[in-house]
Amino acid sequence: MNRSILQYAKNLIRRRKFGTAIQLLQGAEKDYKGSFEFYRMLGMCCLYVGDIDHASYYYSLARSIKIQDAELYIGQAAIFLHRGEVENALPYYLEVEKLSPGNKIASEALEFLKENSDRVKVRTRLLELIQTGRIEHFYPPLGTNPDLVRNAIVTGLLLGLCISVGIIIGGGHVRPVKEKRVSQDRHKQNIENLALTEAEMKNPSDKNSDSMQVEFYLTDKEINKAYEDARNYAASHRDNAALVEINRINSSNADALVKAKAETLKSTLFPEKVGFDNLKDNYSYEEVENDPVLYSGCYVIWDGRIANPKIMENGFIAFTLLVGYVNKRDLKGYVEVEFEEAPSRPLETEKPIRILGIVSYSNGNLVLKEKSMYQPLKDASSLEALH
């Protein structure tokens, strides 16, 4: 039984289903007490979902069972990189090179540290890697995702079928397929092209709109400013702030052409995964409550406690977040939190929690669509220390 659970968890990890793997493994923790592989796998899963505290905890348990292991050292070194403790990460990579000569991850990590030997410089570079998700390049390897292999095969078969059909229909003439190239820097190539024209700036409002039927009735100057602010925010990677201005425009008396451009600008936002460590322009519960239309679709990070956990009719899991109620005081309000995947570990109502979610509305009520959550191992103090 034990082996089948570990093998199933390994398959989930290869498929990048870390939350499900964590839930499966934690449910069998009693059966695997004292198992190095069990704790190493749990530590790696927690590392990949961004739960650094639990990753450190499980890796420590693994190391108490087996001291020398290359993948264990790589995982523990990655935790030190997350914390900016480069001097602690370095010896781990050197140990990996002794245990596994030519290890690619260790070699590239050491090269990275060598190129960024200045303490301030290396921490700046590490912050950049964490914010973009490229820090995972220094994580323990996962192997090939079988889902991607399967999808590639299916895509190849479909593409072959389409080409064959094209040859038949087109009399043997095959139009070359152009690969869609995604720009590495969307701002340089796209944002500038979305500037309003002189004609649009001259008449940016819909003169026939009824002020009673729009959320924000803006002057021409205010519309132009909101649009330009949105562009500037997007160019500065402040996507939350850009979305607020886009929402302002789309809920106003702006002309249809201006709104259409705002929607196009909106499609360029949030190209990278948003996490606790790279969210800019976080908005408070009070701000969202006072102007709900402005913040729709924005990411927010709120602290509180859990109440009324339940499974909904659509199969999603939900609970009420008591916003601000970290130390059982300063309750700011209530918001329903919904998430599609099971949490990475069982949630505890007696501990505070931090939620990263997207502001949404259901039947006129404020709802957070959960993207990530963090619940400390011990008490509220470790949550407050993150501020």
mmCIF file of C-alpha atoms in Angstrom:
data_model
loop_
_atom_site.group_PDB
_atom_site.id
_atom_site.type_symbol
_atom_site.label_atom_id
_atom_site.label_comp_id
_atom_site.label_asym_id
_atom_site.label_seq_id
_atom_site.Cartn_x
_atom_site.Cartn_y
_atom_site.Cartn_z
ATOM 1 C CA MET A 1 0.000 0.000 0.000
ATOM 2 C CA ASN A 2 2.784 2.403 0.952
ATOM 3 C CA ARG A 3 4.645 1.901 -2.291
ATOM 4 C CA SER A 4 1.511 2.492 -4.391
ATOM 5 C CA ILE A 5 0.834 5.819 -2.647
ATOM 6 C CA LEU A 6 4.419 6.997 -3.162
ATOM 7 C CA GLN A 7 4.355 5.980 -6.803
ATOM 8 C CA TYR A 8 1.034 7.722 -7.324
ATOM 9 C CA ALA A 9 2.402 10.859 -5.626
ATOM 10 C CA LYS A 10 5.484 10.764 -7.870
ATOM 11 C CA ASN A 11 3.232 10.664 -10.900
ATOM 12 C CA LEU A 12 1.277 13.659 -9.595
ATOM 13 C CA ILE A 13 4.527 15.557 -9.045
ATOM 14 C CA ARG A 14 5.696 14.817 -12.591
ATOM 15 C CA ARG A 15 2.351 16.162 -13.802
ATOM 16 C CA ARG A 16 2.876 19.307 -11.659
ATOM 17 C CA LYS A 17 -0.186 18.498 -9.503
ATOM 18 C CA PHE A 18 1.605 19.596 -6.346
ATOM 19 C CA GLY A 19 -1.451 20.493 -4.255
ATOM 20 C CA THR A 20 -3.059 17.104 -4.872
ATOM 21 C CA ALA A 21 0.244 15.334 -4.150
ATOM 22 C CA ILE A 22 0.626 17.207 -0.848
ATOM 23 C CA GLN A 23 -2.910 16.294 0.199
ATOM 24 C CA LEU A 24 -2.329 12.634 -0.703
ATOM 25 C CA LEU A 25 0.990 12.412 1.125
ATOM 26 C CA GLN A 26 -0.151 14.243 4.241
ATOM 27 C CA GLY A 27 -3.104 11.884 4.487
ATOM 28 C CA ALA A 28 -0.645 8.979 4.687
ATOM 29 C CA GLU A 29 1.910 10.611 6.991
ATOM 30 C CA LYS A 30 1.385 8.088 9.805
ATOM 31 C CA ASP A 31 2.212 5.220 7.444
ATOM 32 C CA TYR A 32 5.439 6.889 6.306
ATOM 33 C CA LYS A 33 6.885 8.100 9.587
ATOM 34 C CA GLY A 34 10.653 7.788 9.307
ATOM 35 C CA SER A 35 10.643 7.618 5.476
ATOM 36 C CA PHE A 36 13.304 9.813 3.851
ATOM 37 C CA GLU A 37 11.685 9.697 0.403
ATOM 38 C CA PHE A 38 8.286 10.645 1.819
ATOM 39 C CA TYR A 39 9.558 13.788 3.564
ATOM 40 C CA ARG A 40 11.790 14.747 0.641
ATOM 41 C CA MET A 41 8.835 14.578 -1.752
ATOM 42 C CA LEU A 42 6.629 16.601 0.588
ATOM 43 C CA GLY A 43 9.349 19.231 0.954
ATOM 44 C CA MET A 44 9.739 19.489 -2.814
ATOM 45 C CA CYS A 45 5.970 19.868 -3.335
ATOM 46 C CA CYS A 46 5.779 22.636 -0.738
ATOM 47 C CA LEU A 47 8.747 24.364 -2.380
ATOM 48 C CA TYR A 48 7.037 24.356 -5.778
ATOM 49 C CA VAL A 49 3.756 25.766 -4.394
ATOM 50 C CA GLY A 50 5.664 28.556 -2.641
ATOM 51 C CA ASP A 51 5.137 27.303 0.932
ATOM 52 C CA ILE A 52 8.737 27.893 1.990
ATOM 53 C CA ASP A 53 8.175 27.345 5.722
ATOM 54 C CA HIS A 54 6.686 23.884 5.248
ATOM 55 C CA ALA A 55 9.271 23.023 2.588
ATOM 56 C CA SER A 56 12.014 23.796 5.112
ATOM 57 C CA TYR A 57 10.204 21.770 7.783
ATOM 58 C CA TYR A 58 9.803 18.622 5.676
ATOM 59 C CA TYR A 59 13.316 18.861 4.216
ATOM 60 C CA SER A 60 14.668 19.053 7.779
ATOM 61 C CA LEU A 61 12.794 15.867 8.665
ATOM 62 C CA ALA A 62 14.206 14.185 5.568
ATOM 63 C CA ARG A 63 17.737 15.241 6.450
ATOM 64 C CA SER A 64 17.364 13.906 9.983
ATOM 65 C CA ILE A 65 16.917 10.483 8.356
ATOM 66 C CA LYS A 66 19.493 10.723 5.584
ATOM 67 C CA ILE A 67 22.140 13.422 5.605
ATOM 68 C CA GLN A 68 23.666 13.110 2.146
ATOM 69 C CA ASP A 69 21.406 13.357 -0.907
ATOM 70 C CA ALA A 70 21.924 15.574 -3.953
ATOM 71 C CA GLU A 71 18.252 16.421 -4.556
ATOM 72 C CA LEU A 72 17.742 17.150 -0.875
ATOM 73 C CA TYR A 73 20.708 19.553 -0.913
ATOM 74 C CA ILE A 74 19.357 21.277 -4.041
ATOM 75 C CA GLY A 75 15.969 21.779 -2.374
ATOM 76 C CA GLN A 76 17.475 23.147 0.828
ATOM 77 C CA ALA A 77 19.777 25.456 -1.140
ATOM 78 C CA ALA A 78 16.746 26.798 -3.026
ATOM 79 C CA ILE A 79 15.113 27.675 0.301
ATOM 80 C CA PHE A 80 18.196 29.679 1.281
ATOM 81 C CA LEU A 81 18.060 31.471 -2.086
ATOM 82 C CA HIS A 82 14.418 32.370 -1.400
ATOM 83 C CA ARG A 83 15.462 33.880 1.916
ATOM 84 C CA GLY A 84 18.408 35.733 0.411
ATOM 85 C CA GLU A 85 20.858 33.672 2.519
ATOM 86 C CA VAL A 86 23.371 33.116 -0.271
ATOM 87 C CA GLU A 87 26.200 32.309 2.142
ATOM 88 C CA ASN A 88 24.159 29.331 3.400
ATOM 89 C CA ALA A 89 23.188 28.103 -0.068
ATOM 90 C CA LEU A 90 26.742 28.002 -1.406
ATOM 91 C CA PRO A 91 28.040 25.044 0.683
ATOM 92 C CA TYR A 92 25.014 22.963 -0.317
ATOM 93 C CA TYR A 93 25.794 23.390 -4.033
ATOM 94 C CA LEU A 94 29.429 22.478 -3.384
ATOM 95 C CA GLU A 95 28.260 19.306 -1.630
ATOM 96 C CA VAL A 96 26.027 18.461 -4.598
ATOM 97 C CA GLU A 97 29.044 18.694 -6.912
ATOM 98 C CA LYS A 98 30.886 16.223 -4.676
ATOM 99 C CA LEU A 99 27.971 13.764 -4.595
ATOM 100 C CA SER A 100 26.939 14.230 -8.204
ATOM 101 C CA PRO A 101 29.845 15.553 -10.332
ATOM 102 C CA GLY A 102 28.608 17.558 -13.302
ATOM 103 C CA ASN A 103 25.170 18.169 -11.767
ATOM 104 C CA LYS A 104 23.650 20.789 -14.071
ATOM 105 C CA ILE A 105 21.559 22.585 -11.443
ATOM 106 C CA ALA A 106 24.450 22.923 -9.004
ATOM 107 C CA SER A 107 26.829 24.078 -11.755
ATOM 108 C CA GLU A 108 24.422 26.735 -13.016
ATOM 109 C CA ALA A 109 23.611 27.890 -9.477
ATOM 110 C CA LEU A 110 27.297 28.281 -8.651
ATOM 111 C CA GLU A 111 27.835 30.163 -11.901
ATOM 112 C CA PHE A 112 24.900 32.430 -11.049
ATOM 113 C CA LEU A 113 26.344 33.163 -7.596
ATOM 114 C CA LYS A 114 29.775 33.793 -9.103
ATOM 115 C CA GLU A 115 28.360 36.296 -11.610
ATOM 116 C CA ASN A 116 26.431 38.058 -8.843
ATOM 117 C CA SER A 117 29.060 38.042 -6.103
ATOM 118 C CA ASP A 118 28.076 41.467 -4.779
ATOM 119 C CA ARG A 119 25.621 40.970 -1.879
ATOM 120 C CA VAL A 120 23.213 43.727 -2.951
ATOM 121 C CA LYS A 121 23.356 42.675 -6.593
ATOM 122 C CA VAL A 122 22.690 39.002 -5.901
ATOM 123 C CA ARG A 123 19.688 39.747 -3.697
ATOM 124 C CA THR A 124 18.260 42.043 -6.374
ATOM 125 C CA ARG A 125 18.717 39.319 -8.982
ATOM 126 C CA LEU A 126 17.194 36.718 -6.678
ATOM 127 C CA LEU A 127 14.147 38.926 -6.101
ATOM 128 C CA GLU A 128 13.764 39.226 -9.866
ATOM 129 C CA LEU A 129 13.950 35.438 -10.260
ATOM 130 C CA ILE A 130 11.384 34.904 -7.506
ATOM 131 C CA GLN A 131 8.983 37.477 -8.968
ATOM 132 C CA THR A 132 9.156 35.973 -12.464
ATOM 133 C CA GLY A 133 9.087 32.348 -11.292
ATOM 134 C CA ARG A 134 12.480 31.634 -12.876
ATOM 135 C CA ILE A 135 13.809 30.698 -9.436
ATOM 136 C CA GLU A 136 12.332 27.252 -10.190
ATOM 137 C CA HIS A 137 15.310 26.753 -12.515
ATOM 138 C CA PHE A 138 17.301 26.058 -9.329
ATOM 139 C CA TYR A 139 14.695 23.697 -7.814
ATOM 140 C CA PRO A 140 15.025 19.900 -7.732
ATOM 141 C CA PRO A 141 14.213 18.443 -11.168
ATOM 142 C CA LEU A 142 10.712 17.150 -11.892
ATOM 143 C CA GLY A 143 11.296 15.190 -15.059
ATOM 144 C CA THR A 144 9.205 15.339 -18.214
ATOM 145 C CA ASN A 145 5.532 16.109 -17.722
ATOM 146 C CA PRO A 146 3.647 13.161 -19.270
ATOM 147 C CA ASP A 147 0.647 15.412 -19.874
ATOM 148 C CA LEU A 148 2.763 17.661 -22.116
ATOM 149 C CA VAL A 149 4.058 14.652 -24.025
ATOM 150 C CA ARG A 150 0.534 13.386 -24.532
ATOM 151 C CA ASN A 151 -0.699 16.825 -25.594
ATOM 152 C CA ALA A 152 2.214 17.221 -28.009
ATOM 153 C CA ILE A 153 1.382 13.886 -29.629
ATOM 154 C CA VAL A 154 -2.285 14.804 -29.939
ATOM 155 C CA THR A 155 -1.399 18.247 -31.310
ATOM 156 C CA GLY A 156 0.993 16.694 -33.802
ATOM 157 C CA LEU A 157 -1.672 14.268 -35.004
ATOM 158 C CA LEU A 158 -4.216 17.073 -35.349
ATOM 159 C CA LEU A 159 -1.717 19.286 -37.164
ATOM 160 C CA GLY A 160 -0.886 16.450 -39.514
ATOM 161 C CA LEU A 161 -4.568 15.912 -40.160
ATOM 162 C CA CYS A 162 -5.111 19.616 -40.855
ATOM 163 C CA ILE A 163 -2.173 19.712 -43.282
ATOM 164 C CA SER A 164 -3.475 16.628 -45.042
ATOM 165 C CA VAL A 165 -6.924 18.176 -45.369
ATOM 166 C CA GLY A 166 -5.329 21.389 -46.604
ATOM 167 C CA ILE A 167 -3.420 19.540 -49.274
ATOM 168 C CA ILE A 168 -6.584 17.831 -50.435
ATOM 169 C CA ILE A 169 -8.699 20.990 -50.427
ATOM 170 C CA GLY A 170 -6.009 23.271 -51.776
ATOM 171 C CA GLY A 171 -4.974 21.018 -54.628
ATOM 172 C CA GLY A 172 -1.583 20.244 -53.177
ATOM 173 C CA HIS A 173 -0.652 23.812 -52.220
ATOM 174 C CA VAL A 174 0.239 24.009 -48.559
ATOM 175 C CA ARG A 175 0.388 27.432 -46.992
ATOM 176 C CA PRO A 176 3.362 27.618 -44.608
ATOM 177 C CA VAL A 177 2.397 27.659 -40.961
ATOM 178 C CA LYS A 178 3.794 30.637 -39.067
ATOM 179 C CA GLU A 179 4.609 30.071 -35.455
ATOM 180 C CA LYS A 180 3.130 32.645 -33.182
ATOM 181 C CA ARG A 181 6.016 34.310 -31.474
ATOM 182 C CA VAL A 182 5.375 35.641 -28.008
ATOM 183 C CA SER A 183 7.475 38.716 -27.252
ATOM 184 C CA GLN A 184 9.671 38.431 -24.220
ATOM 185 C CA ASP A 185 8.953 42.037 -23.437
ATOM 186 C CA ARG A 186 5.295 42.774 -24.169
ATOM 187 C CA HIS A 187 5.658 46.347 -22.980
ATOM 188 C CA LYS A 188 8.195 47.519 -25.542
ATOM 189 C CA GLN A 189 6.277 46.094 -28.468
ATOM 190 C CA ASN A 190 2.634 46.373 -27.466
ATOM 191 C CA ILE A 191 1.982 49.152 -24.957
ATOM 192 C CA GLU A 192 3.318 51.938 -27.171
ATOM 193 C CA ASN A 193 1.057 50.818 -30.031
ATOM 194 C CA LEU A 194 -2.014 51.227 -27.827
ATOM 195 C CA ALA A 195 -1.671 54.983 -27.346
ATOM 196 C CA LEU A 196 -4.771 57.009 -28.155
ATOM 197 C CA THR A 197 -4.680 58.866 -31.456
ATOM 198 C CA GLU A 198 -5.010 62.646 -31.568
ATOM 199 C CA ALA A 199 -8.597 62.297 -32.774
ATOM 200 C CA GLU A 200 -9.447 59.901 -29.942
ATOM 201 C CA MET A 201 -7.866 62.202 -27.377
ATOM 202 C CA LYS A 202 -9.782 65.158 -28.758
ATOM 203 C CA ASN A 203 -13.148 63.431 -28.361
ATOM 204 C CA PRO A 204 -12.682 60.572 -25.904
ATOM 205 C CA SER A 205 -16.187 60.667 -24.423
ATOM 206 C CA ASP A 206 -19.561 59.530 -25.684
ATOM 207 C CA LYS A 207 -21.525 62.767 -25.862
ATOM 208 C CA ASN A 208 -24.815 60.884 -25.999
ATOM 209 C CA SER A 209 -24.281 58.825 -22.852
ATOM 210 C CA ASP A 210 -26.645 59.293 -19.944
ATOM 211 C CA SER A 211 -24.829 60.223 -16.734
ATOM 212 C CA MET A 212 -27.401 58.193 -14.799
ATOM 213 C CA GLN A 213 -26.490 55.009 -16.657
ATOM 214 C CA VAL A 214 -22.718 55.004 -16.074
ATOM 215 C CA GLU A 215 -20.790 54.328 -12.893
ATOM 216 C CA PHE A 216 -18.291 57.147 -13.446
ATOM 217 C CA TYR A 217 -19.122 60.271 -15.444
ATOM 218 C CA LEU A 218 -15.745 61.660 -16.491
ATOM 219 C CA THR A 219 -14.615 64.768 -18.337
ATOM 220 C CA ASP A 220 -12.560 64.396 -21.524
ATOM 221 C CA LYS A 221 -9.457 65.308 -19.556
ATOM 222 C CA GLU A 222 -10.202 62.667 -16.908
ATOM 223 C CA ILE A 223 -10.756 59.959 -19.541
ATOM 224 C CA ASN A 224 -7.464 60.771 -21.270
ATOM 225 C CA LYS A 225 -5.640 60.784 -17.941
ATOM 226 C CA ALA A 226 -7.158 57.471 -16.856
ATOM 227 C CA TYR A 227 -6.142 55.847 -20.139
ATOM 228 C CA GLU A 228 -2.614 57.262 -20.065
ATOM 229 C CA ASP A 229 -2.235 56.213 -16.428
ATOM 230 C CA ALA A 230 -3.333 52.686 -17.364
ATOM 231 C CA ARG A 231 -0.700 52.530 -20.117
ATOM 232 C CA ASN A 232 2.030 53.839 -17.842
ATOM 233 C CA TYR A 233 1.119 51.395 -15.093
ATOM 234 C CA ALA A 234 1.111 48.482 -17.558
ATOM 235 C CA ALA A 235 4.506 49.548 -18.908
ATOM 236 C CA SER A 236 5.834 49.590 -15.331
ATOM 237 C CA HIS A 237 4.512 46.083 -14.592
ATOM 238 C CA ARG A 238 1.923 47.524 -12.202
ATOM 239 C CA ASP A 239 -0.883 45.479 -13.701
ATOM 240 C CA ASN A 240 -3.251 45.820 -10.738
ATOM 241 C CA ALA A 241 -3.105 49.623 -10.934
ATOM 242 C CA ALA A 242 -3.534 49.496 -14.716
ATOM 243 C CA LEU A 243 -6.640 47.333 -14.343
ATOM 244 C CA VAL A 244 -8.208 49.811 -11.914
ATOM 245 C CA GLU A 245 -7.923 52.592 -14.520
ATOM 246 C CA ILE A 246 -9.222 50.286 -17.271
ATOM 247 C CA ASN A 247 -12.231 49.439 -15.100
ATOM 248 C CA ARG A 248 -12.772 53.151 -14.518
ATOM 249 C CA ILE A 249 -12.831 53.779 -18.267
ATOM 250 C CA ASN A 250 -15.061 50.810 -19.106
ATOM 251 C CA SER A 251 -17.600 51.852 -16.457
ATOM 252 C CA SER A 252 -17.650 55.448 -17.602
ATOM 253 C CA ASN A 253 -19.007 57.603 -20.416
ATOM 254 C CA ALA A 254 -15.867 56.994 -22.508
ATOM 255 C CA ASP A 255 -16.312 56.535 -26.253
ATOM 256 C CA ALA A 256 -16.650 52.968 -27.573
ATOM 257 C CA LEU A 257 -13.310 53.211 -29.419
ATOM 258 C CA VAL A 258 -11.511 54.220 -26.231
ATOM 259 C CA LYS A 259 -13.170 51.362 -24.346
ATOM 260 C CA ALA A 260 -12.162 48.935 -27.092
ATOM 261 C CA LYS A 261 -8.545 50.028 -26.800
ATOM 262 C CA ALA A 262 -8.764 49.732 -23.021
ATOM 263 C CA GLU A 263 -9.962 46.138 -23.429
ATOM 264 C CA THR A 264 -7.011 45.396 -25.715
ATOM 265 C CA LEU A 265 -4.677 46.891 -23.128
ATOM 266 C CA LYS A 266 -6.369 44.750 -20.500
ATOM 267 C CA SER A 267 -5.501 41.601 -22.472
ATOM 268 C CA THR A 268 -1.772 42.338 -21.978
ATOM 269 C CA LEU A 269 -1.990 42.361 -18.176
ATOM 270 C CA PHE A 270 -0.752 39.667 -15.794
ATOM 271 C CA PRO A 271 1.438 37.719 -18.267
ATOM 272 C CA GLU A 272 3.366 36.171 -15.382
ATOM 273 C CA LYS A 273 2.139 34.208 -12.404
ATOM 274 C CA VAL A 274 1.157 36.478 -9.530
ATOM 275 C CA GLY A 275 2.358 35.414 -6.092
ATOM 276 C CA PHE A 276 2.630 36.716 -2.566
ATOM 277 C CA ASP A 277 6.111 38.027 -3.250
ATOM 278 C CA ASN A 278 5.555 39.902 -6.512
ATOM 279 C CA LEU A 279 2.115 41.534 -6.208
ATOM 280 C CA LYS A 280 2.279 45.277 -6.631
ATOM 281 C CA ASP A 281 -0.478 47.699 -5.577
ATOM 282 C CA ASN A 282 -2.350 45.541 -3.122
ATOM 283 C CA TYR A 283 -5.789 46.950 -2.166
ATOM 284 C CA SER A 284 -7.462 46.788 1.205
ATOM 285 C CA TYR A 285 -10.841 45.283 1.968
ATOM 286 C CA GLU A 286 -12.208 48.791 2.675
ATOM 287 C CA GLU A 287 -11.052 50.106 -0.714
ATOM 288 C CA VAL A 288 -12.664 47.220 -2.575
ATOM 289 C CA GLU A 289 -15.899 47.509 -0.596
ATOM 290 C CA ASN A 290 -16.176 51.255 -1.255
ATOM 291 C CA ASP A 291 -15.544 51.021 -5.029
ATOM 292 C CA PRO A 292 -16.285 47.429 -6.089
ATOM 293 C CA VAL A 293 -16.443 48.194 -9.815
ATOM 294 C CA LEU A 294 -12.927 49.638 -9.873
ATOM 295 C CA TYR A 295 -11.254 46.583 -8.387
ATOM 296 C CA SER A 296 -13.046 43.785 -10.235
ATOM 297 C CA GLY A 297 -10.450 41.316 -11.517
ATOM 298 C CA CYS A 298 -7.636 42.711 -9.362
ATOM 299 C CA TYR A 299 -5.419 40.506 -7.245
ATOM 300 C CA VAL A 300 -5.484 41.173 -3.503
ATOM 301 C CA ILE A 301 -3.736 39.713 -0.467
ATOM 302 C CA TRP A 302 -5.864 39.675 2.680
ATOM 303 C CA ASP A 303 -5.280 38.148 6.109
ATOM 304 C CA GLY A 304 -7.911 36.751 8.439
ATOM 305 C CA ARG A 305 -9.409 33.551 9.772
ATOM 306 C CA ILE A 306 -11.570 30.805 8.288
ATOM 307 C CA ALA A 307 -15.246 30.273 9.067
ATOM 308 C CA ASN A 308 -17.963 28.041 7.575
ATOM 309 C CA PRO A 309 -15.861 25.810 5.272
ATOM 310 C CA LYS A 310 -18.087 23.929 2.817
ATOM 311 C CA ILE A 311 -18.264 22.134 -0.524
ATOM 312 C CA MET A 312 -20.455 23.936 -3.061
ATOM 313 C CA GLU A 313 -22.858 22.445 -5.614
ATOM 314 C CA ASN A 314 -20.350 22.923 -8.446
ATOM 315 C CA GLY A 315 -17.778 20.919 -6.482
ATOM 316 C CA PHE A 316 -15.679 23.949 -5.576
ATOM 317 C CA ILE A 317 -14.553 24.419 -1.996
ATOM 318 C CA ALA A 318 -15.451 27.639 -0.199
ATOM 319 C CA PHE A 319 -15.237 29.307 3.178
ATOM 320 C CA THR A 320 -15.880 32.695 4.709
ATOM 321 C CA LEU A 321 -12.783 34.778 5.359
ATOM 322 C CA LEU A 322 -13.033 36.963 8.450
ATOM 323 C CA VAL A 323 -10.897 39.756 7.019
ATOM 324 C CA GLY A 324 -8.419 41.300 9.443
ATOM 325 C CA TYR A 325 -9.352 38.919 12.260
ATOM 326 C CA VAL A 326 -5.799 37.610 12.675
ATOM 327 C CA ASN A 327 -5.425 37.966 16.437
ATOM 328 C CA LYS A 328 -9.165 37.709 17.007
ATOM 329 C CA ARG A 329 -9.575 41.456 16.813
ATOM 330 C CA ASP A 330 -9.831 44.176 14.141
ATOM 331 C CA LEU A 331 -12.513 42.419 12.104
ATOM 332 C CA LYS A 332 -12.926 44.441 8.899
ATOM 333 C CA GLY A 333 -15.605 42.393 7.173
ATOM 334 C CA TYR A 334 -16.586 39.094 5.608
ATOM 335 C CA VAL A 335 -15.842 37.744 2.147
ATOM 336 C CA GLU A 336 -16.573 34.375 0.547
ATOM 337 C CA VAL A 337 -13.475 32.595 -0.775
ATOM 338 C CA GLU A 338 -13.826 30.012 -3.533
ATOM 339 C CA PHE A 339 -11.178 27.711 -5.004
ATOM 340 C CA GLU A 340 -11.363 24.934 -7.553
ATOM 341 C CA GLU A 341 -8.495 22.695 -6.394
ATOM 342 C CA ALA A 342 -8.247 21.155 -2.969
ATOM 343 C CA PRO A 343 -5.884 23.074 -0.677
ATOM 344 C CA SER A 344 -2.329 21.788 -0.442
ATOM 345 C CA ARG A 345 -2.939 20.781 3.185
ATOM 346 C CA PRO A 346 -5.926 20.671 5.556
ATOM 347 C CA LEU A 347 -7.054 24.138 6.639
ATOM 348 C CA GLU A 348 -7.344 24.966 10.313
ATOM 349 C CA THR A 349 -9.988 27.379 11.603
ATOM 350 C CA GLU A 350 -7.962 28.124 14.727
ATOM 351 C CA LYS A 351 -5.008 29.543 12.793
ATOM 352 C CA PRO A 352 -4.840 32.780 10.793
ATOM 353 C CA ILE A 353 -4.536 32.546 7.031
ATOM 354 C CA ARG A 354 -3.283 34.711 4.199
ATOM 355 C CA ILE A 355 -5.181 34.592 0.910
ATOM 356 C CA LEU A 356 -4.059 35.675 -2.563
ATOM 357 C CA GLY A 357 -7.186 35.934 -4.702
ATOM 358 C CA ILE A 358 -8.923 37.713 -7.555
ATOM 359 C CA VAL A 359 -11.739 40.109 -6.756
ATOM 360 C CA SER A 360 -14.990 38.853 -8.251
ATOM 361 C CA TYR A 361 -18.709 39.134 -7.690
ATOM 362 C CA SER A 362 -21.486 36.573 -7.484
ATOM 363 C CA ASN A 363 -25.092 37.700 -7.296
ATOM 364 C CA GLY A 364 -23.872 41.141 -6.334
ATOM 365 C CA ASN A 365 -21.753 39.826 -3.469
ATOM 366 C CA LEU A 366 -18.001 40.206 -3.185
ATOM 367 C CA VAL A 367 -16.137 36.917 -3.734
ATOM 368 C CA LEU A 368 -12.430 36.063 -3.794
ATOM 369 C CA LYS A 369 -11.321 33.489 -6.350
ATOM 370 C CA GLU A 370 -8.398 31.885 -4.513
ATOM 371 C CA LYS A 371 -5.066 31.607 -6.308
ATOM 372 C CA SER A 372 -2.814 30.822 -3.373
ATOM 373 C CA MET A 373 -2.952 30.676 0.398
ATOM 374 C CA TYR A 374 -0.577 30.527 3.312
ATOM 375 C CA GLN A 375 -1.323 29.293 6.807
ATOM 376 C CA PRO A 376 1.561 29.374 9.319
ATOM 377 C CA LEU A 377 2.677 26.273 11.158
ATOM 378 C CA LYS A 378 2.389 27.834 14.603
ATOM 379 C CA ASP A 379 0.537 31.046 15.365
ATOM 380 C CA ALA A 380 -0.381 34.520 14.153
ATOM 381 C CA SER A 381 3.045 35.962 14.907
ATOM 382 C CA SER A 382 4.670 34.160 11.972
ATOM 383 C CA LEU A 383 1.973 35.578 9.684
ATOM 384 C CA GLU A 384 2.427 39.108 10.957
ATOM 385 C CA ALA A 385 6.170 38.829 10.525
ATOM 386 C CA LEU A 386 5.660 38.650 6.762
ATOM 387 C CA HIS A 387 4.317 42.219 6.598
#
